[in-house]
Amino acid sequence: MNKYTILKWEKLLLWLIPPILRKKTHADWLNVLLSPIRSIYEETLYKMQHTGQVIYLEKILNETFNPTKNYNPNASIEQKRLDELIYIDESVKPTLQYVYLHKEYFEPDRILPDGTKVKGELLIPQLKIYNHDEYKNRDNKPVYLAHRKDYTTIAYANFRVFIPESLITNGTIVIQPNNNETQSAASPIKVANIEFHNLLNFYKLAGKSYESYSYSPEVLDK
């Protein structure tokens, strides 16, 4: 925090009191009356110094729900998981893969003056299709062709908020019970804390959506 924005309220109050009225009881009484203004100033200043950037969203969430942890914005995701911090990552969406006609992959053939036909150059990398046996080879993963429903009926979040299971276990973060007993551990959770959603909705960009996930620091994504 900038030193010019920090006010020493007790000293400021003492300066504003006339010397003849500088009594301890009088100063304590005025200090109590000044406390609401001090709270409003600190809350407003805090909001002005934080934006919707990822590092600020992570900082705000950890300061509110995970104050015992020291948040380092320069740490990697693996380190944040080991430190059991609340962190934000991009959402997973299927990538668009376009399929072209054979003639669209190449430039049109050219006829040289001597009548020789020259095949056109390759314009677009050809889509690799693997057979059933090659699917088992991890080096040749099949291409996922996204369906129109993937972008119309499924609403993908813009970013994901990962919460350590320790905060859920100790009751700091309350999640709504899941009626689907077969739901996998990689599925999103529904956070019941109103303050959690209020903070994200206040600081994030208006058009962005999010999902919440829980994670265990012992299980790292490979």
PDB file of N, CA and C in Angstrom, residues 59-102:
ATOM      1  N   LYS A  59      -5.695 -12.834  -4.766  1.00  0.00           N
ATOM      2  CA  LYS A  59      -5.280 -12.161  -3.531  1.00  0.00           C
ATOM      3  C   LYS A  59      -6.479 -11.875  -2.632  1.00  0.00           C
ATOM      4  N   ILE A  60      -7.557 -11.371  -3.217  1.00  0.00           N
ATOM      5  CA  ILE A  60      -8.754 -11.034  -2.436  1.00  0.00           C
ATOM      6  C   ILE A  60      -9.370 -12.286  -1.821  1.00  0.00           C
ATOM      7  N   LEU A  61      -9.486 -13.351  -2.606  1.00  0.00           N
ATOM      8  CA  LEU A  61     -10.091 -14.582  -2.102  1.00  0.00           C
ATOM      9  C   LEU A  61      -9.253 -15.198  -0.991  1.00  0.00           C
ATOM     10  N   ASN A  62      -7.938 -15.178  -1.141  1.00  0.00           N
ATOM     11  CA  ASN A  62      -7.081 -15.756  -0.109  1.00  0.00           C
ATOM     12  C   ASN A  62      -7.054 -14.893   1.149  1.00  0.00           C
ATOM     13  N   GLU A  63      -7.077 -13.583   0.993  1.00  0.00           N
ATOM     14  CA  GLU A  63      -7.105 -12.715   2.169  1.00  0.00           C
ATOM     15  C   GLU A  63      -8.417 -12.836   2.933  1.00  0.00           C
ATOM     16  N   THR A  64      -9.492 -13.173   2.222  1.00  0.00           N
ATOM     17  CA  THR A  64     -10.799 -13.270   2.868  1.00  0.00           C
ATOM     18  C   THR A  64     -11.044 -14.647   3.469  1.00  0.00           C
ATOM     19  N   PHE A  65     -10.757 -15.701   2.710  1.00  0.00           N
ATOM     20  CA  PHE A  65     -11.097 -17.055   3.152  1.00  0.00           C
ATOM     21  C   PHE A  65      -9.883 -17.886   3.568  1.00  0.00           C
ATOM     22  N   ASN A  66      -8.696 -17.432   3.250  1.00  0.00           N
ATOM     23  CA  ASN A  66      -7.492 -18.210   3.553  1.00  0.00           C
ATOM     24  C   ASN A  66      -6.410 -17.300   4.132  1.00  0.00           C
ATOM     25  N   PRO A  67      -6.717 -16.548   5.196  1.00  0.00           N
ATOM     26  CA  PRO A  67      -5.781 -15.517   5.674  1.00  0.00           C
ATOM     27  C   PRO A  67      -4.509 -16.069   6.300  1.00  0.00           C
ATOM     28  N   THR A  68      -4.494 -17.336   6.691  1.00  0.00           N
ATOM     29  CA  THR A  68      -3.294 -17.898   7.320  1.00  0.00           C
ATOM     30  C   THR A  68      -2.206 -18.226   6.306  1.00  0.00           C
ATOM     31  N   LYS A  69      -2.542 -18.225   5.024  1.00  0.00           N
ATOM     32  CA  LYS A  69      -1.576 -18.541   3.978  1.00  0.00           C
ATOM     33  C   LYS A  69      -0.997 -17.258   3.391  1.00  0.00           C
ATOM     34  N   ASN A  70       0.262 -17.331   3.009  1.00  0.00           N
ATOM     35  CA  ASN A  70       0.941 -16.189   2.395  1.00  0.00           C
ATOM     36  C   ASN A  70       0.825 -16.310   0.885  1.00  0.00           C
ATOM     37  N   TYR A  71       0.059 -15.413   0.283  1.00  0.00           N
ATOM     38  CA  TYR A  71      -0.167 -15.479  -1.161  1.00  0.00           C
ATOM     39  C   TYR A  71       0.989 -14.840  -1.913  1.00  0.00           C
ATOM     40  N   ASN A  72       1.529 -15.589  -2.875  1.00  0.00           N
ATOM     41  CA  ASN A  72       2.608 -15.102  -3.735  1.00  0.00           C
ATOM     42  C   ASN A  72       2.102 -15.094  -5.174  1.00  0.00           C
ATOM     43  N   PRO A  73       1.889 -13.920  -5.771  1.00  0.00           N
ATOM     44  CA  PRO A  73       1.341 -13.874  -7.135  1.00  0.00           C
ATOM     45  C   PRO A  73       2.278 -14.442  -8.186  1.00  0.00           C
ATOM     46  N   ASN A  74       3.563 -14.550  -7.876  1.00  0.00           N
ATOM     47  CA  ASN A  74       4.536 -15.057  -8.845  1.00  0.00           C
ATOM     48  C   ASN A  74       4.710 -16.568  -8.782  1.00  0.00           C
ATOM     49  N   ALA A  75       4.033 -17.225  -7.852  1.00  0.00           N
ATOM     50  CA  ALA A  75       4.169 -18.675  -7.719  1.00  0.00           C
ATOM     51  C   ALA A  75       3.454 -19.385  -8.859  1.00  0.00           C
ATOM     52  N   SER A  76       3.949 -20.559  -9.213  1.00  0.00           N
ATOM     53  CA  SER A  76       3.316 -21.368 -10.252  1.00  0.00           C
ATOM     54  C   SER A  76       2.060 -22.034  -9.692  1.00  0.00           C
ATOM     55  N   ILE A  77       1.268 -22.612 -10.590  1.00  0.00           N
ATOM     56  CA  ILE A  77       0.053 -23.294 -10.154  1.00  0.00           C
ATOM     57  C   ILE A  77       0.399 -24.479  -9.259  1.00  0.00           C
ATOM     58  N   GLU A  78       1.464 -25.202  -9.603  1.00  0.00           N
ATOM     59  CA  GLU A  78       1.876 -26.337  -8.770  1.00  0.00           C
ATOM     60  C   GLU A  78       2.234 -25.882  -7.363  1.00  0.00           C
ATOM     61  N   GLN A  79       2.937 -24.743  -7.258  1.00  0.00           N
ATOM     62  CA  GLN A  79       3.316 -24.239  -5.940  1.00  0.00           C
ATOM     63  C   GLN A  79       2.090 -23.761  -5.162  1.00  0.00           C
ATOM     64  N   LYS A  80       1.138 -23.142  -5.848  1.00  0.00           N
ATOM     65  CA  LYS A  80      -0.085 -22.696  -5.176  1.00  0.00           C
ATOM     66  C   LYS A  80      -0.884 -23.883  -4.652  1.00  0.00           C
ATOM     67  N   ARG A  81      -0.864 -24.979  -5.400  1.00  0.00           N
ATOM     68  CA  ARG A  81      -1.560 -26.179  -4.930  1.00  0.00           C
ATOM     69  C   ARG A  81      -0.863 -26.767  -3.708  1.00  0.00           C
ATOM     70  N   LEU A  82       0.462 -26.779  -3.729  1.00  0.00           N
ATOM     71  CA  LEU A  82       1.206 -27.291  -2.576  1.00  0.00           C
ATOM     72  C   LEU A  82       0.995 -26.413  -1.346  1.00  0.00           C
ATOM     73  N   ASP A  83       0.862 -25.103  -1.562  1.00  0.00           N
ATOM     74  CA  ASP A  83       0.637 -24.175  -0.450  1.00  0.00           C
ATOM     75  C   ASP A  83      -0.826 -24.103  -0.030  1.00  0.00           C
ATOM     76  N   GLU A  84      -1.697 -24.854  -0.733  1.00  0.00           N
ATOM     77  CA  GLU A  84      -3.134 -24.880  -0.440  1.00  0.00           C
ATOM     78  C   GLU A  84      -3.744 -23.482  -0.518  1.00  0.00           C
ATOM     79  N   LEU A  85      -3.483 -22.823  -1.625  1.00  0.00           N
ATOM     80  CA  LEU A  85      -4.036 -21.498  -1.877  1.00  0.00           C
ATOM     81  C   LEU A  85      -5.230 -21.595  -2.821  1.00  0.00           C
ATOM     82  N   ILE A  86      -6.091 -20.614  -2.745  1.00  0.00           N
ATOM     83  CA  ILE A  86      -7.156 -20.479  -3.741  1.00  0.00           C
ATOM     84  C   ILE A  86      -6.530 -19.851  -4.988  1.00  0.00           C
ATOM     85  N   TYR A  87      -6.703 -20.497  -6.128  1.00  0.00           N
ATOM     86  CA  TYR A  87      -6.116 -19.959  -7.350  1.00  0.00           C
ATOM     87  C   TYR A  87      -7.115 -20.071  -8.496  1.00  0.00           C
ATOM     88  N   ILE A  88      -6.816 -19.370  -9.567  1.00  0.00           N
ATOM     89  CA  ILE A  88      -7.703 -19.287 -10.729  1.00  0.00           C
ATOM     90  C   ILE A  88      -6.961 -19.796 -11.956  1.00  0.00           C
ATOM     91  N   ASP A  89      -7.667 -20.563 -12.767  1.00  0.00           N
ATOM     92  CA  ASP A  89      -7.087 -21.093 -13.995  1.00  0.00           C
ATOM     93  C   ASP A  89      -8.108 -20.949 -15.119  1.00  0.00           C
ATOM     94  N   GLU A  90      -7.635 -21.116 -16.334  1.00  0.00           N
ATOM     95  CA  GLU A  90      -8.518 -20.996 -17.488  1.00  0.00           C
ATOM     96  C   GLU A  90      -9.509 -22.155 -17.532  1.00  0.00           C
ATOM     97  N   SER A  91     -10.621 -21.920 -18.190  1.00  0.00           N
ATOM     98  CA  SER A  91     -11.619 -22.963 -18.358  1.00  0.00           C
ATOM     99  C   SER A  91     -11.221 -23.879 -19.507  1.00  0.00           C
ATOM    100  N   VAL A  92     -11.709 -25.105 -19.458  1.00  0.00           N
ATOM    101  CA  VAL A  92     -11.405 -26.095 -20.491  1.00  0.00           C
ATOM    102  C   VAL A  92     -12.550 -26.117 -21.493  1.00  0.00           C
ATOM    103  N   LYS A  93     -12.236 -25.834 -22.738  1.00  0.00           N
ATOM    104  CA  LYS A  93     -13.226 -25.852 -23.806  1.00  0.00           C
ATOM    105  C   LYS A  93     -12.683 -26.658 -24.978  1.00  0.00           C
ATOM    106  N   PRO A  94     -13.556 -27.316 -25.718  1.00  0.00           N
ATOM    107  CA  PRO A  94     -13.082 -28.016 -26.928  1.00  0.00           C
ATOM    108  C   PRO A  94     -12.637 -27.017 -27.983  1.00  0.00           C
ATOM    109  N   THR A  95     -11.497 -27.291 -28.585  1.00  0.00           N
ATOM    110  CA  THR A  95     -10.982 -26.392 -29.608  1.00  0.00           C
ATOM    111  C   THR A  95     -11.675 -26.656 -30.941  1.00  0.00           C
ATOM    112  N   LEU A  96     -11.812 -25.614 -31.715  1.00  0.00           N
ATOM    113  CA  LEU A  96     -12.447 -25.748 -33.027  1.00  0.00           C
ATOM    114  C   LEU A  96     -11.495 -26.432 -34.000  1.00  0.00           C
ATOM    115  N   GLN A  97     -11.993 -27.432 -34.688  1.00  0.00           N
ATOM    116  CA  GLN A  97     -11.213 -28.132 -35.710  1.00  0.00           C
ATOM    117  C   GLN A  97     -12.027 -28.124 -36.998  1.00  0.00           C
ATOM    118  N   TYR A  98     -11.524 -27.449 -37.999  1.00  0.00           N
ATOM    119  CA  TYR A  98     -12.240 -27.332 -39.261  1.00  0.00           C
ATOM    120  C   TYR A  98     -11.816 -28.448 -40.208  1.00  0.00           C
ATOM    121  N   VAL A  99     -12.769 -28.950 -40.968  1.00  0.00           N
ATOM    122  CA  VAL A  99     -12.518 -29.986 -41.964  1.00  0.00           C
ATOM    123  C   VAL A  99     -12.720 -29.367 -43.344  1.00  0.00           C
ATOM    124  N   TYR A 100     -11.735 -29.558 -44.215  1.00  0.00           N
ATOM    125  CA  TYR A 100     -11.770 -28.959 -45.542  1.00  0.00           C
ATOM    126  C   TYR A 100     -11.870 -30.044 -46.612  1.00  0.00           C
ATOM    127  N   LEU A 101     -12.343 -29.643 -47.768  1.00  0.00           N
ATOM    128  CA  LEU A 101     -12.301 -30.523 -48.921  1.00  0.00           C
ATOM    129  C   LEU A 101     -10.851 -30.717 -49.358  1.00  0.00           C
ATOM    130  N   HIS A 102     -10.620 -31.807 -50.097  1.00  0.00           N
ATOM    131  CA  HIS A 102      -9.252 -32.096 -50.519  1.00  0.00           C
ATOM    132  C   HIS A 102      -8.678 -30.957 -51.356  1.00  0.00           C
TER     133      HIS A 102
END
